[in-house]
Tab-separated table of N, CA and C in Angstrom:
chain	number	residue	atom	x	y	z
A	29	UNK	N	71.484	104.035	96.292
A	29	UNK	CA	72.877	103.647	96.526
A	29	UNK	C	73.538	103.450	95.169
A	30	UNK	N	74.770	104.312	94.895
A	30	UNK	CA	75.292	103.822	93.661
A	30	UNK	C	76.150	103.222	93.087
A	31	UNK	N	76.294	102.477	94.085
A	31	UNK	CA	77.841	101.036	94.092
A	31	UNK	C	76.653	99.672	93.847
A	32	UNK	N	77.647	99.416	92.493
A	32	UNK	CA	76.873	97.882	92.750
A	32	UNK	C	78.573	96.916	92.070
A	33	UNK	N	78.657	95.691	91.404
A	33	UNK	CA	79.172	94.714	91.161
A	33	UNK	C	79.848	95.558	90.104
A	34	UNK	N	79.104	96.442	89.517
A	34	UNK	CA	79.745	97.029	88.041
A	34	UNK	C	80.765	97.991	88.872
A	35	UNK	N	81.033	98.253	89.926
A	35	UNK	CA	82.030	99.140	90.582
A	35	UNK	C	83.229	98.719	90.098
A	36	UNK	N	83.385	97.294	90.513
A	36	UNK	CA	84.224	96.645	90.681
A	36	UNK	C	84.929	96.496	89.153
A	37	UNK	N	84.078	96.028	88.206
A	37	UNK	CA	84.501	96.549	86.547
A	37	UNK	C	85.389	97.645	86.532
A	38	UNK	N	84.578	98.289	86.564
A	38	UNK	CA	85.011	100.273	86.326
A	38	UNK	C	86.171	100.275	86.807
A	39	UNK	N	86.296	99.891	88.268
A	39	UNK	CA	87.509	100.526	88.583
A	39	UNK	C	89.068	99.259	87.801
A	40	UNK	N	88.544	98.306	87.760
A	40	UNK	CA	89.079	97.209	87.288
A	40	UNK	C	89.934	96.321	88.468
A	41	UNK	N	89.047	96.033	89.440
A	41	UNK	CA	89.349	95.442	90.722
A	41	UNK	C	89.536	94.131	89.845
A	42	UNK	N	88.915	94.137	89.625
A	42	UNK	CA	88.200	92.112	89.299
A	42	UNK	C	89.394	91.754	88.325
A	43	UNK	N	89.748	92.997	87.159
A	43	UNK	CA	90.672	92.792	86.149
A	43	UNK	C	91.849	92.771	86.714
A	44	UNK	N	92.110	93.403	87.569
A	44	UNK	CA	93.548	93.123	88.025
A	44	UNK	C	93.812	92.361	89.043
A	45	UNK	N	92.701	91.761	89.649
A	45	UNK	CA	92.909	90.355	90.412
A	45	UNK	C	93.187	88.757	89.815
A	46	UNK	N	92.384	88.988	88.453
A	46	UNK	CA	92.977	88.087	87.159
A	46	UNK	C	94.127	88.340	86.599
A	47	UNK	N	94.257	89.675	86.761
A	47	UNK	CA	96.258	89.340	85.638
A	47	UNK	C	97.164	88.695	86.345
A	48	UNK	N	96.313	88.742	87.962
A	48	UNK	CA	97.582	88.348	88.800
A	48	UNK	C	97.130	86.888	89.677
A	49	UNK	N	96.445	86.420	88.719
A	49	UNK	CA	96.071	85.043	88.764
A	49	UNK	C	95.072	84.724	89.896
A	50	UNK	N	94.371	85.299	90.465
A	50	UNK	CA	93.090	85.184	91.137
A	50	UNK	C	91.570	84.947	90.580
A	51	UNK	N	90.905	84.416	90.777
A	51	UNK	CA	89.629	84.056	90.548
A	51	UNK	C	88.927	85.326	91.619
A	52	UNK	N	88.398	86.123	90.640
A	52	UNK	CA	87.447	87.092	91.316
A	52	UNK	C	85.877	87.284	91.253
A	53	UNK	N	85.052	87.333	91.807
A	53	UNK	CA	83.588	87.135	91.829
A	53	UNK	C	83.160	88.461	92.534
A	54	UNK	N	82.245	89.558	91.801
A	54	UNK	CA	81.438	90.438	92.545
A	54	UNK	C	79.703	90.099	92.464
A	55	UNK	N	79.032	90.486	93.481
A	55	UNK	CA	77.939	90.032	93.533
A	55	UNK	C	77.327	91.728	93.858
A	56	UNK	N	75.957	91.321	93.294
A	56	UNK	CA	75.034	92.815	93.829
A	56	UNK	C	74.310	92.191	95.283
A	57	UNK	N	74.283	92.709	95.738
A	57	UNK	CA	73.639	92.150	97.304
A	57	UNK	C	71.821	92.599	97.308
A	58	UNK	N	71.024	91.682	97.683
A	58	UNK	CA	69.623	91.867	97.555
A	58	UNK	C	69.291	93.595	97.653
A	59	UNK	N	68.301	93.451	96.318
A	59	UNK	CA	67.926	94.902	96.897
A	59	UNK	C	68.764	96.444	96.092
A	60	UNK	N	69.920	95.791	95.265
A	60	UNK	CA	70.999	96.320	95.058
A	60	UNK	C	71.267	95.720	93.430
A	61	UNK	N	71.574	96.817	93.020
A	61	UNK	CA	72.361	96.639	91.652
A	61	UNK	C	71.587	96.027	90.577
A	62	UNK	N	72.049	94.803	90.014
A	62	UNK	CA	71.238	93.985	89.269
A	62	UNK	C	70.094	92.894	90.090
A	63	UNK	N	70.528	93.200	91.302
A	63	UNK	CA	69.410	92.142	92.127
A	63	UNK	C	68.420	93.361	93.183
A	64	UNK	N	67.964	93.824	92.743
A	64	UNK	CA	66.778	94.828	93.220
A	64	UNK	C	65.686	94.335	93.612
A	65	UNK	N	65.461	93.410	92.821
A	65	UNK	CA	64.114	92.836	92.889
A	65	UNK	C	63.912	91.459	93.760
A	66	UNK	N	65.102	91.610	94.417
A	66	UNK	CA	65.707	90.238	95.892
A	66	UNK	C	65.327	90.728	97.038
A	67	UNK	N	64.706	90.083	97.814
A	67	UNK	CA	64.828	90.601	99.103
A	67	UNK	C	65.591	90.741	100.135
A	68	UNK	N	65.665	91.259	100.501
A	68	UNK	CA	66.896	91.212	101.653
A	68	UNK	C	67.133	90.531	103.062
A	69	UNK	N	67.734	89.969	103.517
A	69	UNK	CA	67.166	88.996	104.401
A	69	UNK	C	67.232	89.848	106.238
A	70	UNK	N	67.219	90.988	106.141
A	70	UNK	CA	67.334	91.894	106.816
A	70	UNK	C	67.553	93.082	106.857
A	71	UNK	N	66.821	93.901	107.215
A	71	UNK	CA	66.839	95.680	106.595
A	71	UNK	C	68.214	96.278	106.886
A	72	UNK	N	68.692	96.919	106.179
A	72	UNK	CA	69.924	97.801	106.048
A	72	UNK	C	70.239	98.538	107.577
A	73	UNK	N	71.660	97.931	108.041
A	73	UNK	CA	71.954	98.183	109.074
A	73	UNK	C	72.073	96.842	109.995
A	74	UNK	N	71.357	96.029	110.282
A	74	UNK	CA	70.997	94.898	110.956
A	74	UNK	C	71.964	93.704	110.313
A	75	UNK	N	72.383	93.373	111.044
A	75	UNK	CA	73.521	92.006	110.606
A	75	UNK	C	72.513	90.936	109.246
A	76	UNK	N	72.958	90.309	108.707
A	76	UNK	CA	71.943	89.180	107.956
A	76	UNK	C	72.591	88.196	108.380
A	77	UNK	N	71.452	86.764	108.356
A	77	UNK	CA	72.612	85.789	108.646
A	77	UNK	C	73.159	85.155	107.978
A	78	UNK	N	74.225	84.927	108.559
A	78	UNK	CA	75.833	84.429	108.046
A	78	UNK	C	75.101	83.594	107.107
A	79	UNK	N	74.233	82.596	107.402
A	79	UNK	CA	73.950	81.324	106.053
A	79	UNK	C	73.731	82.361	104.558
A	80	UNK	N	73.563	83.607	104.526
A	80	UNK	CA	73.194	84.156	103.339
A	80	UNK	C	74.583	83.970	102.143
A	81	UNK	N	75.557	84.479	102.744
A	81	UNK	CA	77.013	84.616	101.988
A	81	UNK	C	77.366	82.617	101.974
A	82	UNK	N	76.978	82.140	103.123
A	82	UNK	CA	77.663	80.601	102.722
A	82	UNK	C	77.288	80.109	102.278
A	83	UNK	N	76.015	80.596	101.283
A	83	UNK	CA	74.722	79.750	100.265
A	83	UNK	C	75.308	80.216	99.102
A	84	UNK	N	76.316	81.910	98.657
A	84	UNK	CA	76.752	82.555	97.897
A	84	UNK	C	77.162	81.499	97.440
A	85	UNK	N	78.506	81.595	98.502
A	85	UNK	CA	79.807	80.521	98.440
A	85	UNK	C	79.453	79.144	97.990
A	86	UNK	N	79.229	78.483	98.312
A	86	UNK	CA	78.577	76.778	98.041
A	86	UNK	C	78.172	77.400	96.600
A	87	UNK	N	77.381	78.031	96.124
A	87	UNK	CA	76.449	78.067	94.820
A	87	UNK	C	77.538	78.437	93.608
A	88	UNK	N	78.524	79.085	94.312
A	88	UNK	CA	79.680	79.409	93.131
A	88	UNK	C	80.698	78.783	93.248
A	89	UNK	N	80.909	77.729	94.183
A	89	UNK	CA	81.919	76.898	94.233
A	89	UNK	C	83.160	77.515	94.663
A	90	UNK	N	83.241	78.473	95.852
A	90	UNK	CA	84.044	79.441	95.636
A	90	UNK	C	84.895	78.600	96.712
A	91	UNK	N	85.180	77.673	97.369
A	91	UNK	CA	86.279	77.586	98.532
A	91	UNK	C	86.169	78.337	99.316
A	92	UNK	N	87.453	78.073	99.979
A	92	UNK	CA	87.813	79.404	100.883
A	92	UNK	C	87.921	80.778	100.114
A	93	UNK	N	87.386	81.472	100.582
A	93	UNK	CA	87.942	82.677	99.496
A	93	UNK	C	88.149	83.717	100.570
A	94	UNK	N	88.685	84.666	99.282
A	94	UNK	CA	89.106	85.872	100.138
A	94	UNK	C	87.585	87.085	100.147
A	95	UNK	N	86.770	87.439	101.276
A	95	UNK	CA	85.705	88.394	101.102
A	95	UNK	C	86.417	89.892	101.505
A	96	UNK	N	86.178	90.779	100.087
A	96	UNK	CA	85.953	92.018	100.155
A	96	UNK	C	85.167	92.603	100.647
A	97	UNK	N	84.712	93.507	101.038
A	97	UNK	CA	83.521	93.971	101.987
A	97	UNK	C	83.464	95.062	102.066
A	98	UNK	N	82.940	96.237	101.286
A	98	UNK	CA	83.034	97.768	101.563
A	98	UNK	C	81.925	97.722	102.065
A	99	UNK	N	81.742	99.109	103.185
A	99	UNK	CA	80.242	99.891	103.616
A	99	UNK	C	79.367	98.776	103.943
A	100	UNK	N	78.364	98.603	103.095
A	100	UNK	CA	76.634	98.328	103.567
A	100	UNK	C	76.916	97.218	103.330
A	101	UNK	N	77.989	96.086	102.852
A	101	UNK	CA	78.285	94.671	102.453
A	101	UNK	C	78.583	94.017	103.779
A	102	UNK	N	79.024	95.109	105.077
A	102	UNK	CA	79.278	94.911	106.365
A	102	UNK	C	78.725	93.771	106.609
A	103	UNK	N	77.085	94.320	106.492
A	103	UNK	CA	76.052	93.629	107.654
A	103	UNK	C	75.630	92.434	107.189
A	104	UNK	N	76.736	91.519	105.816
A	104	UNK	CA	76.401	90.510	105.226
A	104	UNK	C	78.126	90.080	105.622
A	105	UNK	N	79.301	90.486	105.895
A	105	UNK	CA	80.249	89.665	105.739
A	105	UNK	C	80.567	89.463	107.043
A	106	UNK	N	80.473	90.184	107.891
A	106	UNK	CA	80.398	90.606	109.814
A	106	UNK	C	79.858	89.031	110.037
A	107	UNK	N	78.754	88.792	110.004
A	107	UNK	CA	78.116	87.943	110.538
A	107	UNK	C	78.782	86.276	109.695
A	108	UNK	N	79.180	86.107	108.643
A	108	UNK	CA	79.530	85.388	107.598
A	108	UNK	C	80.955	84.938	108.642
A	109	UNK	N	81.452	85.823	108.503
A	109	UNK	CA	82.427	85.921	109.193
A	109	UNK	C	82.987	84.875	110.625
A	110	UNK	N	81.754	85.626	111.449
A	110	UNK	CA	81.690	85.080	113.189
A	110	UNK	C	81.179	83.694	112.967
A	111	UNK	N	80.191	83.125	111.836
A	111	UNK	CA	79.790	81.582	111.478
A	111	UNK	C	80.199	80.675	110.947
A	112	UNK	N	80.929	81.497	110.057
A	112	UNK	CA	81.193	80.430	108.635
A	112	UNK	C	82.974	80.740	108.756
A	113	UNK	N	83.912	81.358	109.309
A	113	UNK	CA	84.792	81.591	108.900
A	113	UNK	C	85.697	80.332	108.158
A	114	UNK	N	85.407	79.703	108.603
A	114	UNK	CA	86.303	78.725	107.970
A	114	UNK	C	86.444	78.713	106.279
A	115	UNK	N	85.160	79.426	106.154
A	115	UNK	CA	85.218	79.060	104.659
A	115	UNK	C	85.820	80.549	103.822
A	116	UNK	N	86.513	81.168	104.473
A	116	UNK	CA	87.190	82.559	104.571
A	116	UNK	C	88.709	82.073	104.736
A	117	UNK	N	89.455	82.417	103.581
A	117	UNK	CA	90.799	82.690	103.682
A	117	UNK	C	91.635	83.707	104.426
A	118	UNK	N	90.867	84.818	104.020
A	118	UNK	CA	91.149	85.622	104.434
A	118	UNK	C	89.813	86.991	104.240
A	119	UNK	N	89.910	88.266	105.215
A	119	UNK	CA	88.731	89.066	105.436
A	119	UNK	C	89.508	90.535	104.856
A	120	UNK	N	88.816	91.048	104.055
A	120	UNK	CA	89.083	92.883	103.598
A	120	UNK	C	88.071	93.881	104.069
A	121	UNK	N	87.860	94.120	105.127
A	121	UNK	CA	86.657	94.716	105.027
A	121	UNK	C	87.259	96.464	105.050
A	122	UNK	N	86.363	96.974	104.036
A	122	UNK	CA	86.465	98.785	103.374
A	122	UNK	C	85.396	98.980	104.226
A	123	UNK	N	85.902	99.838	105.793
A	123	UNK	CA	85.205	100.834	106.332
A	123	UNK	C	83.879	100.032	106.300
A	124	UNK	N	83.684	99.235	106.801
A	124	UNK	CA	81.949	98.251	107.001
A	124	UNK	C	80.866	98.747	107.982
A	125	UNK	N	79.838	98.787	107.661
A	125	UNK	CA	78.706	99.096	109.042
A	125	UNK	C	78.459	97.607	109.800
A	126	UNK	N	78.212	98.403	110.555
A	126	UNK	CA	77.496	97.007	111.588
A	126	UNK	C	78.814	96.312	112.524
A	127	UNK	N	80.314	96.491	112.096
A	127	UNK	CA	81.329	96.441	113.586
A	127	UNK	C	80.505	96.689	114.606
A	128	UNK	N	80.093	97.174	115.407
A	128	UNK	CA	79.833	98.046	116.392
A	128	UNK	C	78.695	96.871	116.975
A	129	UNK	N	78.187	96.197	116.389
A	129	UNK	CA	77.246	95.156	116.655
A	129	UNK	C	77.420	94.107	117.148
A	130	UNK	N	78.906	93.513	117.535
A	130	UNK	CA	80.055	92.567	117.723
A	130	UNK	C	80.394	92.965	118.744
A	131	UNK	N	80.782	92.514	119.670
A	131	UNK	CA	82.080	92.481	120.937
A	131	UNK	C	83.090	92.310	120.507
A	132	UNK	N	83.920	93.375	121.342
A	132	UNK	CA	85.424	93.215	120.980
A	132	UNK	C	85.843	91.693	121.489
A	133	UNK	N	85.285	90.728	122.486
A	133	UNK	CA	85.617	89.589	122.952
A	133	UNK	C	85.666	88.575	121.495
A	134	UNK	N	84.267	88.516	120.538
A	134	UNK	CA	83.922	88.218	119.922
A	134	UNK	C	85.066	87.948	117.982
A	135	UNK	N	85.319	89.295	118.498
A	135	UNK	CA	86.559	89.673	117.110
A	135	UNK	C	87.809	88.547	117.825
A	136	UNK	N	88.053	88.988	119.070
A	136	UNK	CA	89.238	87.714	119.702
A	136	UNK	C	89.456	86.459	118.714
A	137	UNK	N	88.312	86.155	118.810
A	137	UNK	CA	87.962	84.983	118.527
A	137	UNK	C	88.340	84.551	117.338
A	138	UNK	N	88.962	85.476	116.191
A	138	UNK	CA	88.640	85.046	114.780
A	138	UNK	C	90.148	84.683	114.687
A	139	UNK	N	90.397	83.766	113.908
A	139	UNK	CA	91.687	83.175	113.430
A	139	UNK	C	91.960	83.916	112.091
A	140	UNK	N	90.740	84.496	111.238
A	140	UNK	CA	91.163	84.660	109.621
A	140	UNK	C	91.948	85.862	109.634
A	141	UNK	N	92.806	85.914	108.659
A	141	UNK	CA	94.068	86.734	108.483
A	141	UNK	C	93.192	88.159	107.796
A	142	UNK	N	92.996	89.509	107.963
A	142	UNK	CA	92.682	90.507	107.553
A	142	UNK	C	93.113	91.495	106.939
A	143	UNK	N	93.170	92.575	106.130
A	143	UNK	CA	93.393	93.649	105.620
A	143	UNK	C	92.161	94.950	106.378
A	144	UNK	N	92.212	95.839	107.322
A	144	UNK	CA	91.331	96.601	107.463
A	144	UNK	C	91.606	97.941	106.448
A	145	UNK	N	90.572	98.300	105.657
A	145	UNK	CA	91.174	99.035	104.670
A	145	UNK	C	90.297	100.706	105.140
A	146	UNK	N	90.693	101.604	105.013
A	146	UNK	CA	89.797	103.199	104.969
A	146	UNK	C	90.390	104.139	104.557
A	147	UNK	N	90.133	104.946	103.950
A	147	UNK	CA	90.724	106.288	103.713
A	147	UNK	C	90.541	107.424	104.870
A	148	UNK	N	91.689	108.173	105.167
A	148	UNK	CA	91.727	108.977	106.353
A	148	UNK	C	91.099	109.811	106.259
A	149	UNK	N	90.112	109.991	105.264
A	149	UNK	CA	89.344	111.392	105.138
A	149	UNK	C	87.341	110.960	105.457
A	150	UNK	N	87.664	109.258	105.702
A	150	UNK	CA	86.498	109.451	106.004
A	150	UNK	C	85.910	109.184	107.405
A	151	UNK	N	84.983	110.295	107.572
A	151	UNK	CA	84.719	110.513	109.152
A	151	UNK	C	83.717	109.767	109.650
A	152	UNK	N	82.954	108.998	108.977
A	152	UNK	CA	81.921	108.502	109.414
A	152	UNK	C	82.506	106.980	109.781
A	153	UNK	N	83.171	106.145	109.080
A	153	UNK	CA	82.761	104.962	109.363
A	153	UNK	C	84.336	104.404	109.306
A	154	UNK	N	85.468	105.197	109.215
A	154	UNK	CA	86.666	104.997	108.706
A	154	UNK	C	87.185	104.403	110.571
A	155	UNK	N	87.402	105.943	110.950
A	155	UNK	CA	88.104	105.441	112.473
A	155	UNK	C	86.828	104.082	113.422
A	156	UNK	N	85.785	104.310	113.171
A	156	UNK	CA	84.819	103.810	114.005
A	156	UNK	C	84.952	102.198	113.549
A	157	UNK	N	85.072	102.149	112.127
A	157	UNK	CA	85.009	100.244	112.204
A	157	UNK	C	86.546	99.830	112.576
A	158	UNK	N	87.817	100.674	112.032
A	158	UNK	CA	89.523	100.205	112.920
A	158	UNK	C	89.057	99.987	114.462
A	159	UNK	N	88.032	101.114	114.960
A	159	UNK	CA	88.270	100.703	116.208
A	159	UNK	C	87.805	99.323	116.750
A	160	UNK	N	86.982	98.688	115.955
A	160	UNK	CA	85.824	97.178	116.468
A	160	UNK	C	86.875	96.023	115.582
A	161	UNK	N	87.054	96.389	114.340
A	161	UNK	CA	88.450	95.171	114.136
A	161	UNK	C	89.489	95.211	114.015
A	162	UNK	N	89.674	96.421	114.577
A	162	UNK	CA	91.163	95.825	115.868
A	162	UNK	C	91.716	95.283	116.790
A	163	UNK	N	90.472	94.198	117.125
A	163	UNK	CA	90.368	93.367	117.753
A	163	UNK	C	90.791	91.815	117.342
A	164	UNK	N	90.416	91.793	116.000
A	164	UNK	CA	91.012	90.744	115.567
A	164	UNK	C	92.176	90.375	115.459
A	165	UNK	N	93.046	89.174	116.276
A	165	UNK	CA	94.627	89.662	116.344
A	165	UNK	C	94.955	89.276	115.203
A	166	UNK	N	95.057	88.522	113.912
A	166	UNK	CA	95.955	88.384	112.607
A	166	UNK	C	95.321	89.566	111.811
A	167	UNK	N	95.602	90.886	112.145
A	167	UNK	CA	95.075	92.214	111.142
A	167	UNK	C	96.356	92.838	110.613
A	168	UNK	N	96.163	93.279	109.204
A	168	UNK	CA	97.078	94.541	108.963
A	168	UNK	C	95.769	95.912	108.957
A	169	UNK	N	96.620	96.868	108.658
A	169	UNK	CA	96.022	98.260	108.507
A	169	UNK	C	96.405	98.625	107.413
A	170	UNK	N	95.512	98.685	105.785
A	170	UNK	CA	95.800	99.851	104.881
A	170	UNK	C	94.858	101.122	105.231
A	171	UNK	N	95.698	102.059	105.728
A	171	UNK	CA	94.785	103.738	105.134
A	171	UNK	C	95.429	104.669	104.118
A	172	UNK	N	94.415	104.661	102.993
A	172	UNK	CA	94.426	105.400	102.033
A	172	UNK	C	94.606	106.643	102.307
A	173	UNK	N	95.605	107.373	102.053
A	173	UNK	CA	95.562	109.076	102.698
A	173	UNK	C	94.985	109.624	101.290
A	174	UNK	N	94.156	110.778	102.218
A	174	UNK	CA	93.936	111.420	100.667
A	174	UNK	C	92.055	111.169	100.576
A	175	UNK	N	91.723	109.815	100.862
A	175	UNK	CA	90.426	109.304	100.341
A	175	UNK	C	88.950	109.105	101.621
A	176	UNK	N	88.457	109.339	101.025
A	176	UNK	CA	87.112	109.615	101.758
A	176	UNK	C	86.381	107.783	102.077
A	177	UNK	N	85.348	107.360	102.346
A	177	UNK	CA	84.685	106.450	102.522
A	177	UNK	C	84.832	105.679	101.572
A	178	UNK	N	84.731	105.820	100.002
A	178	UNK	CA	84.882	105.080	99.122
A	178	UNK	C	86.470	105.104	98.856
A	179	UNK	N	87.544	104.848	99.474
A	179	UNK	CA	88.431	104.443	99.708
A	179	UNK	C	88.965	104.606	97.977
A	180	UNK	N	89.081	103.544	97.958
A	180	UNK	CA	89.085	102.593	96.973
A	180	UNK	C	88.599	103.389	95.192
A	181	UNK	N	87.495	103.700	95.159
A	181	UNK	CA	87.557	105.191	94.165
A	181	UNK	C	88.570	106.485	94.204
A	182	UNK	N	88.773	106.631	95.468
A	182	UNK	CA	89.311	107.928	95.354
A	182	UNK	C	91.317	107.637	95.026
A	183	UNK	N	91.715	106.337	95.297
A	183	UNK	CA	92.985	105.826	95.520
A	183	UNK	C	93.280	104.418	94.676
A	184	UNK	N	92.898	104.377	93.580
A	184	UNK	CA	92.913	102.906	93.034
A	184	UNK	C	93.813	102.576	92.587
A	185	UNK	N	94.835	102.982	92.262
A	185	UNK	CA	96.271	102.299	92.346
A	185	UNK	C	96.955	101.734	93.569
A	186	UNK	N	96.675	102.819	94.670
A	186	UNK	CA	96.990	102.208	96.432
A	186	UNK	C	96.395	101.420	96.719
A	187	UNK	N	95.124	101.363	96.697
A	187	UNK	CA	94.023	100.160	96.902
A	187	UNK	C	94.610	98.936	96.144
A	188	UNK	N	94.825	98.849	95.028
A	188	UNK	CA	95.397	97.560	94.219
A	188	UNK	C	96.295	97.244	94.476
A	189	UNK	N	97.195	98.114	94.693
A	189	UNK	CA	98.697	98.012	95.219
A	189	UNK	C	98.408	97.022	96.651
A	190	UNK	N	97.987	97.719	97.824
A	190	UNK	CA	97.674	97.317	98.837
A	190	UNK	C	96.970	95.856	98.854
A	191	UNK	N	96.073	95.589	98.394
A	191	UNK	CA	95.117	94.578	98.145
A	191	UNK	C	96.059	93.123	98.022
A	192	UNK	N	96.776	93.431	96.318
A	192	UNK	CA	97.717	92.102	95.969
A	192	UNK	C	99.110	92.055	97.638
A	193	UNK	N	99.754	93.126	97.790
A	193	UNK	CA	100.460	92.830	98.750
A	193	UNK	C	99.873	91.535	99.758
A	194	UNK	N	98.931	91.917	100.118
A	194	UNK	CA	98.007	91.603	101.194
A	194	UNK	C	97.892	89.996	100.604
A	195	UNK	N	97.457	89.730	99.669
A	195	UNK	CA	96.984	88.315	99.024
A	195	UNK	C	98.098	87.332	98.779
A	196	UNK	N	99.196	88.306	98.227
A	196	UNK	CA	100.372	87.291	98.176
A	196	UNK	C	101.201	87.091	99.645
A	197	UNK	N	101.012	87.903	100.575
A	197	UNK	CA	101.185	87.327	101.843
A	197	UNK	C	100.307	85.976	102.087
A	198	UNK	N	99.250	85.725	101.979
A	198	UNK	CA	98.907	84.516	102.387
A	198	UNK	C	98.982	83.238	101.635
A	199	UNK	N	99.522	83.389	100.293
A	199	UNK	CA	100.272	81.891	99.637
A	199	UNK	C	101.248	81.775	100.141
């Protein structure tokens, strides 16, 4: 897999969430990136549980925060999500696996304010996770035209663009 925390560098997510006065934190997720040698608290695909991300949170002092969530980060913010929301400002999830693992009754349920983000070019996981959190009623919809699964690489000015919109709606 070749996304890790340094993505977020490169593209300068993290940097332009600081010019615009946000506290930003990327993490490599067990198994991944600089933490390879972590275990994972559940094999790829399979939800983890929610206590994994609220041990994150507590350990970095992070508050409520806002969780980003592309792809395979799904099956760690999904579940984070349905347990812990409270400690969630707000939810971004980029095209996530593991929707599909949830009841649409279940998404009802969530109060946290969302961004569902995908690029229209990607076929695998783009229409399939809009369809499971679109359930959540406080959602917007960014789709990246133009961009494949990695959204967000292929569109990073829209993505940033989109992102701060999204954040300064909820101050």
């Amino acid at each position: 897999i070749r996304f890790s925390s340094d993505t977020w560098l490169q593209l300068r997510t993290l940097a332009t969430l600081a010019e615009n006065g946000y506290r930003a934190v990327a993490i490599d997720l067990p198994g991944l990136g600089r933490s390879k040698d972590a275990v994972a608290p559940a094999h790829v695909g399979q939800p983890a549980p929610g206590a994994f991300l609220k041990a994150v949170s507590e350990a970095l002092c992070l508050g409520p925060a806002v969780v980003i969530s592309p792809s395979l980060s799904g099956m760690y913010s999904l579940p984070f999500l349905f347990q812990h929301n409270h400690l969630l400002k707000a939810y971004v999830p980029v095209a996530p696996i593991c929707t599909e693992k949830f009841m649409a009754e279940q998404y009802t349920q969530i109060k946290t304010p969302t961004l569902i983000v995908y690029g229209d070019q990607d076929v695998e996981l783009g229409q399939a996770s809009l369809n499971n959190l679109r359930h959540i009623p406080e959602h917007q919809v960014l789709v990246l035209q133009g961009a494949g699964h990695a959204c967000y690489l292929d569109k990073p000015n829209e993505w940033h663009r989109g992102l701060l919109a999204f954040l300064q709606q909820l101050e």
